[in-house]
PDB file of N, CA and C in Angstrom:
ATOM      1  N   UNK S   1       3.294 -51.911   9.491  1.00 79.00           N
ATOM      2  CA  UNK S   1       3.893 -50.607   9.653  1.00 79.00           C
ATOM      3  C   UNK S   1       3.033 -49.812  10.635  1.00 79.00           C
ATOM      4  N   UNK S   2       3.776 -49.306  11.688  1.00 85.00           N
ATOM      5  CA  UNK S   2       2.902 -48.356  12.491  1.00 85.00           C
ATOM      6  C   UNK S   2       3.238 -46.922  12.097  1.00 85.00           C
ATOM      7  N   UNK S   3       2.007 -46.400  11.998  1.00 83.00           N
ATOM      8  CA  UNK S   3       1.754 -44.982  11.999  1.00 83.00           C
ATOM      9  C   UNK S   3       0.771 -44.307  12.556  1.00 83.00           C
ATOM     10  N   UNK S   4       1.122 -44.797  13.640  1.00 88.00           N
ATOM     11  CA  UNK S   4       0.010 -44.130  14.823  1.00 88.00           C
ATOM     12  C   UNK S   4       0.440 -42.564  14.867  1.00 88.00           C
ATOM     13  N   UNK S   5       1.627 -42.296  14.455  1.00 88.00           N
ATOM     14  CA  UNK S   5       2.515 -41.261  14.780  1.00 88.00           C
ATOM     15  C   UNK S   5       1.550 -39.884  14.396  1.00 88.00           C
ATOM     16  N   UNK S   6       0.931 -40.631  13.099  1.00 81.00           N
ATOM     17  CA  UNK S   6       0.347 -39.809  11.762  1.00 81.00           C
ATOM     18  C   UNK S   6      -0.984 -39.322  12.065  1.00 81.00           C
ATOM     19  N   UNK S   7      -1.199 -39.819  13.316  1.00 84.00           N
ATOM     20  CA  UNK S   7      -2.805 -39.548  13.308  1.00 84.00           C
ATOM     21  C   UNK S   7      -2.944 -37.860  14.231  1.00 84.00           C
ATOM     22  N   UNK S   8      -2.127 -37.622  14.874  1.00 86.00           N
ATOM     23  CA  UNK S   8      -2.608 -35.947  14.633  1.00 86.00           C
ATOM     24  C   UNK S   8      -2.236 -34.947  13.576  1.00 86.00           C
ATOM     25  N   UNK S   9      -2.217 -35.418  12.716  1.00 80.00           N
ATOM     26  CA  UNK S   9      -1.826 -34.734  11.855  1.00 80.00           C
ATOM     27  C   UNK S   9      -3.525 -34.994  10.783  1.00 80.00           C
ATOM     28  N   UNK S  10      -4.014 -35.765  11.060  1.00 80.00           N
ATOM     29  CA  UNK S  10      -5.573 -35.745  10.559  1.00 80.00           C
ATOM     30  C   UNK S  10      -6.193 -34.789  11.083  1.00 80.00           C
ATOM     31  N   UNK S  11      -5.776 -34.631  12.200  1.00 84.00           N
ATOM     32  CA  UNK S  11      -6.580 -33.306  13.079  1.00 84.00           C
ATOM     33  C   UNK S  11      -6.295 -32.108  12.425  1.00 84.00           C
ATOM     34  N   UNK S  12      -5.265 -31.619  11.787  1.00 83.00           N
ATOM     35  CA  UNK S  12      -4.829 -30.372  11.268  1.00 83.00           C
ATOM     36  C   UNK S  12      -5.695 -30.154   9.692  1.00 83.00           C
ATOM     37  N   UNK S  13      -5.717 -28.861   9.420  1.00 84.00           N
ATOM     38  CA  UNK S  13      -5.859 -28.633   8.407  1.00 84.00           C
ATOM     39  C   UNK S  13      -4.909 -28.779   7.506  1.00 84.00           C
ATOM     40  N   UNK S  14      -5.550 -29.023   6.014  1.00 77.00           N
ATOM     41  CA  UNK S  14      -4.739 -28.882   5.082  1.00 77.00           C
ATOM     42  C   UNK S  14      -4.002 -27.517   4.251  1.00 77.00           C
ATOM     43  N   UNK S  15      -3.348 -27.544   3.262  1.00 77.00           N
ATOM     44  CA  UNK S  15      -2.968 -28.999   2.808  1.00 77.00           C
ATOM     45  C   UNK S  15      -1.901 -29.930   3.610  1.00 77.00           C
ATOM     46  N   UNK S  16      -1.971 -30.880   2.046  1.00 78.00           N
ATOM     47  CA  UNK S  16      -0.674 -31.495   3.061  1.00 78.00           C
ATOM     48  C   UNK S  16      -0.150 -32.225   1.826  1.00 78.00           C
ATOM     49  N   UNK S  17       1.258 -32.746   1.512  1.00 78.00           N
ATOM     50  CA  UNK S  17       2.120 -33.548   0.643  1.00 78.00           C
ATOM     51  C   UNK S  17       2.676 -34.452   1.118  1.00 78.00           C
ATOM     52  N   UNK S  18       2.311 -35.604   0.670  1.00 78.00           N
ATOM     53  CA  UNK S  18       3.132 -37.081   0.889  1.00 78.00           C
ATOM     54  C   UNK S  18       4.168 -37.519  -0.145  1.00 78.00           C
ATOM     55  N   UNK S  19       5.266 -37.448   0.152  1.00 78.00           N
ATOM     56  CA  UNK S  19       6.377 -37.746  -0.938  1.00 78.00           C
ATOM     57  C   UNK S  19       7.093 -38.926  -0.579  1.00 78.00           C
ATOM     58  N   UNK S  20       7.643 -39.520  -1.683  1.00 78.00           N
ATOM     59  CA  UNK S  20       8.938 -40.406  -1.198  1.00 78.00           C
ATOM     60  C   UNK S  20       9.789 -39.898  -1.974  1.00 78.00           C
ATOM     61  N   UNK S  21      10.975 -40.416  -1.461  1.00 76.00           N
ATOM     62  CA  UNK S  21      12.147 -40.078  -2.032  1.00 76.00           C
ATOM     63  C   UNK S  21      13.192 -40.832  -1.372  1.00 76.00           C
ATOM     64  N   UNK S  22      13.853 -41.412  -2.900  1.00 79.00           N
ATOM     65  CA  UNK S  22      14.975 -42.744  -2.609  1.00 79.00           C
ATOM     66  C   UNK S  22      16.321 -42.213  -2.562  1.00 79.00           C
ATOM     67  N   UNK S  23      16.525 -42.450  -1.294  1.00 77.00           N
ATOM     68  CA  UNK S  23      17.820 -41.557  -0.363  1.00 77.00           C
ATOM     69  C   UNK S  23      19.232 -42.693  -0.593  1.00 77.00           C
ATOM     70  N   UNK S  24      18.747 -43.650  -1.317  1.00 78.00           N
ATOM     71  CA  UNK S  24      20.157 -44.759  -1.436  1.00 78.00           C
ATOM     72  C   UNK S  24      20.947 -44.404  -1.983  1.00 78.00           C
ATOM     73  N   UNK S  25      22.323 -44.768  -1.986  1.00 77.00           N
ATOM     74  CA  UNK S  25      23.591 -44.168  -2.913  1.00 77.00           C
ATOM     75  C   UNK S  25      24.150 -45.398  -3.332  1.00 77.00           C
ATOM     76  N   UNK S  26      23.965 -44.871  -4.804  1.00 75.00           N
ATOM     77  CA  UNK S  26      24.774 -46.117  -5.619  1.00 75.00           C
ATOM     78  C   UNK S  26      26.491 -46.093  -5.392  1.00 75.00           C
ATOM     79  N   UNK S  27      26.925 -47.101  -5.160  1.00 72.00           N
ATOM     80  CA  UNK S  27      28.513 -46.797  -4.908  1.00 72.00           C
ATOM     81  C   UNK S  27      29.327 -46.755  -6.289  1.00 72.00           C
ATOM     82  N   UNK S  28      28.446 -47.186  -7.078  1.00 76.00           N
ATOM     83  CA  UNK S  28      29.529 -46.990  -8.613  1.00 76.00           C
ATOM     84  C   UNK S  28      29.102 -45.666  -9.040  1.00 76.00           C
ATOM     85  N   UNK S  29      28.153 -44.543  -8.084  1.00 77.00           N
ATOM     86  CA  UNK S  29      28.379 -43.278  -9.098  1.00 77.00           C
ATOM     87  C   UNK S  29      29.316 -42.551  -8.361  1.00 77.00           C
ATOM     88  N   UNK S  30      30.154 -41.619  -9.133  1.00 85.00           N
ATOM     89  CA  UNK S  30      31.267 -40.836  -8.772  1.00 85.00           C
ATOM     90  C   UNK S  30      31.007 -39.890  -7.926  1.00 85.00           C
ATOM     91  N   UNK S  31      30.070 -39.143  -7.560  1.00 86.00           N
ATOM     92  CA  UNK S  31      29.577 -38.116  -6.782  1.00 86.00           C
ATOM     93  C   UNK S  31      27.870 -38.334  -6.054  1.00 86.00           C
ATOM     94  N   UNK S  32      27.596 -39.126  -4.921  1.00 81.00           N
ATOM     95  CA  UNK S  32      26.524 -39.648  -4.845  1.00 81.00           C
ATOM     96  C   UNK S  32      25.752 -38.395  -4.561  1.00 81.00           C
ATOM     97  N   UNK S  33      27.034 -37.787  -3.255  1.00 83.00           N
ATOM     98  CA  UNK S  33      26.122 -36.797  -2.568  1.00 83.00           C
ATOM     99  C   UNK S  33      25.247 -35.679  -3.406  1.00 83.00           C
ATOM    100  N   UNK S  34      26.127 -35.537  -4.885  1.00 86.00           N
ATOM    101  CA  UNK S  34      25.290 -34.486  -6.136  1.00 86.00           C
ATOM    102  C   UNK S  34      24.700 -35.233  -6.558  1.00 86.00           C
ATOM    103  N   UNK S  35      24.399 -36.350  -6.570  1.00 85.00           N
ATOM    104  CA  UNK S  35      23.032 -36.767  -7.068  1.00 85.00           C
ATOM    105  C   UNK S  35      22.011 -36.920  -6.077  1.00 85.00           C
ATOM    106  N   UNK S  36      22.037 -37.015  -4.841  1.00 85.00           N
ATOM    107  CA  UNK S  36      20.976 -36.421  -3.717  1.00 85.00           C
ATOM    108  C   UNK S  36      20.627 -35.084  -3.779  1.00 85.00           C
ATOM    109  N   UNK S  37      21.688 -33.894  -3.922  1.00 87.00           N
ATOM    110  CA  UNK S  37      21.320 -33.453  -3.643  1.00 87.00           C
ATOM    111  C   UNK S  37      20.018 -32.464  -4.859  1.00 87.00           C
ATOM    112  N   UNK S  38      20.297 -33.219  -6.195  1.00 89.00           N
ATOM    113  CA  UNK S  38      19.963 -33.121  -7.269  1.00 89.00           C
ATOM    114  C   UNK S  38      18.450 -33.796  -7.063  1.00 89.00           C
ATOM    115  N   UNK S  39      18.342 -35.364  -6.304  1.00 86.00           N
ATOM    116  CA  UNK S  39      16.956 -35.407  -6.221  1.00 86.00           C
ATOM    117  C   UNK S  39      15.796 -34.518  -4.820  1.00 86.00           C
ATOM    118  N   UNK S  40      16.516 -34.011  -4.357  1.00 87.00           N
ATOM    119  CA  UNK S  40      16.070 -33.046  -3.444  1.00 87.00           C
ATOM    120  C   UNK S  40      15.244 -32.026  -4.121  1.00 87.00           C
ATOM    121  N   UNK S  41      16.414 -31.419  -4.805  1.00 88.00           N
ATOM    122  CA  UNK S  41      15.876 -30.165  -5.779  1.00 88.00           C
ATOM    123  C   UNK S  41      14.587 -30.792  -6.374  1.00 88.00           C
ATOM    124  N   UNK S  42      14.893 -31.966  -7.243  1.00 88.00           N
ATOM    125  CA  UNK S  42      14.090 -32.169  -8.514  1.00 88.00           C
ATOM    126  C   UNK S  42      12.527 -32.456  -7.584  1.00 88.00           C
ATOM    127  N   UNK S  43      12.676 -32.922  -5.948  1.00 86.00           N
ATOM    128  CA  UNK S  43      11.339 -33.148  -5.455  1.00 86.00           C
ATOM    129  C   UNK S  43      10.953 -31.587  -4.757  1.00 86.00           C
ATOM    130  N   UNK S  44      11.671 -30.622  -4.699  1.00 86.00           N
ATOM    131  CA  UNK S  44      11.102 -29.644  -4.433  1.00 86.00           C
ATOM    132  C   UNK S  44      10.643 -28.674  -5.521  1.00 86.00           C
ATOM    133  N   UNK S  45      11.291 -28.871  -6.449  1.00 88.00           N
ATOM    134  CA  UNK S  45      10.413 -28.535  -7.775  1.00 88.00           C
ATOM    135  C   UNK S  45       9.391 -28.771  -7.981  1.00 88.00           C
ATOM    136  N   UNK S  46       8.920 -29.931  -8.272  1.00 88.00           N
ATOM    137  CA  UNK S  46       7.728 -30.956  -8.451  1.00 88.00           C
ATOM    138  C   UNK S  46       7.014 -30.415  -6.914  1.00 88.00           C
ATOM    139  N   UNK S  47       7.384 -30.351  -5.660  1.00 86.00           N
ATOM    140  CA  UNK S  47       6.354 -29.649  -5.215  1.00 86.00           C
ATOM    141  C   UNK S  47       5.527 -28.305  -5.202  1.00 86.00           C
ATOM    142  N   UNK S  48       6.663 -27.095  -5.253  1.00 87.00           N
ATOM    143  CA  UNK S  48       6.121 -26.129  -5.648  1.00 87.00           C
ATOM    144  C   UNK S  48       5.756 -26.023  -6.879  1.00 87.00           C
ATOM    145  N   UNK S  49       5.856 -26.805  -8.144  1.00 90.00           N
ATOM    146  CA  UNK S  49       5.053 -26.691  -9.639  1.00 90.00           C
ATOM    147  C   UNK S  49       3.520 -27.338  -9.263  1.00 90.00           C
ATOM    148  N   UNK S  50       3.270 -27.996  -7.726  1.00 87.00           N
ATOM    149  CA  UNK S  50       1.864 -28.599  -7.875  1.00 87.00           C
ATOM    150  C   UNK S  50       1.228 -27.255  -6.978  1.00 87.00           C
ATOM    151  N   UNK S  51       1.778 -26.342  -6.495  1.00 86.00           N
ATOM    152  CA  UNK S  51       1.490 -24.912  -5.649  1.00 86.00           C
ATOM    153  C   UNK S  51       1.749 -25.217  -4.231  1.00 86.00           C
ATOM    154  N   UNK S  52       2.606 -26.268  -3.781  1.00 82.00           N
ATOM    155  CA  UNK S  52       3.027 -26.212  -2.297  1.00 82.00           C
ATOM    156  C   UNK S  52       3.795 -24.723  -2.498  1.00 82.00           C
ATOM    157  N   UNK S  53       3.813 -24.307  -0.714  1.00 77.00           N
ATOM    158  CA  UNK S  53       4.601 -22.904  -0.467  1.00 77.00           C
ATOM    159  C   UNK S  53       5.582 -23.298  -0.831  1.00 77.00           C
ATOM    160  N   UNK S  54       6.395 -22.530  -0.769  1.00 70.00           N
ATOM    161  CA  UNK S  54       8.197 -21.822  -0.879  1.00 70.00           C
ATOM    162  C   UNK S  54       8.450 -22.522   0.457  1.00 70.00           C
ATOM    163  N   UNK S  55       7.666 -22.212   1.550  1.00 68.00           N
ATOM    164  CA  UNK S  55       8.504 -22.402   2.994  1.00 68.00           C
ATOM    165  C   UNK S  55       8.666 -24.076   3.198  1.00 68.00           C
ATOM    166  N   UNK S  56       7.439 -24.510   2.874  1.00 62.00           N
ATOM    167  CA  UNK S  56       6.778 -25.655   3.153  1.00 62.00           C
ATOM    168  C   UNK S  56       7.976 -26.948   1.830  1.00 62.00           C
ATOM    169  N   UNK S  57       8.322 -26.415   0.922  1.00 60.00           N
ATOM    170  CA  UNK S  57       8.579 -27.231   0.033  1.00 60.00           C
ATOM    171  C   UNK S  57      10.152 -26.923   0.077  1.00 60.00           C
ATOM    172  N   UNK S  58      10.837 -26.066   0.789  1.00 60.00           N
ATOM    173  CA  UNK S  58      11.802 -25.974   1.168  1.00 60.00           C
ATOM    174  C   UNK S  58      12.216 -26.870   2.449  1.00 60.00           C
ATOM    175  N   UNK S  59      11.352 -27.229   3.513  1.00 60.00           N
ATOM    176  CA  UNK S  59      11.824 -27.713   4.785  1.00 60.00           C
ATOM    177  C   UNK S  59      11.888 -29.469   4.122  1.00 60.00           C
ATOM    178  N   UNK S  60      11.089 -30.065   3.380  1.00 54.00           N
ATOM    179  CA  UNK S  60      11.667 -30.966   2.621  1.00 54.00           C
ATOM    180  C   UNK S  60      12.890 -31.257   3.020  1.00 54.00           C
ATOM    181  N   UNK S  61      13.694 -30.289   2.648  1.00 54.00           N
ATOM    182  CA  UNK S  61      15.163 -30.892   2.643  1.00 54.00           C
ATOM    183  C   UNK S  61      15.853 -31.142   4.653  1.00 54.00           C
ATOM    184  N   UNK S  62      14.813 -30.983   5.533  1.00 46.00           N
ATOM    185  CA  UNK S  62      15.780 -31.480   6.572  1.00 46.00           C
ATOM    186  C   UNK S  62      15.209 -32.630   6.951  1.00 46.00           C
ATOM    187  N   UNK S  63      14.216 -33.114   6.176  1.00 45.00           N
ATOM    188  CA  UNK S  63      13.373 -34.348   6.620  1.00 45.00           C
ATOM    189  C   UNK S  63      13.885 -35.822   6.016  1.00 45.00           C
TER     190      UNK S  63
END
């Protein structure tokens, strides 16, 4: 895996949050897109409950 991409971002100050989040859609659930958009929420929760910003744990969702 290359992630050369990642290395100015060592240069910056912190903080910083590394998340994953499993963007697959099961085809047997009835509404996938509400359950994305449900794990979105549930990972921007979990970030701002660890004290990421509001701004920062909001842009999450265009990434």
């Amino acid at each position: 895996m290359r992630l050369s991409f990642l290395e100015p971002l060592c240069n910056q100050p912190g903080p910083f949050a590394s998340v994953y989040l499993d963007t697959s859609r099961d085809a047997a659930v009835e509404h996938p897109d509400a359950v994305m958009e449900l794990r979105w929420r549930h990972l921007r929760d979990a970030l701002m409950s660890e004290g990421a910003h509001t701004s920062g744990a909001c842009r999450t969702r265009c990434r």
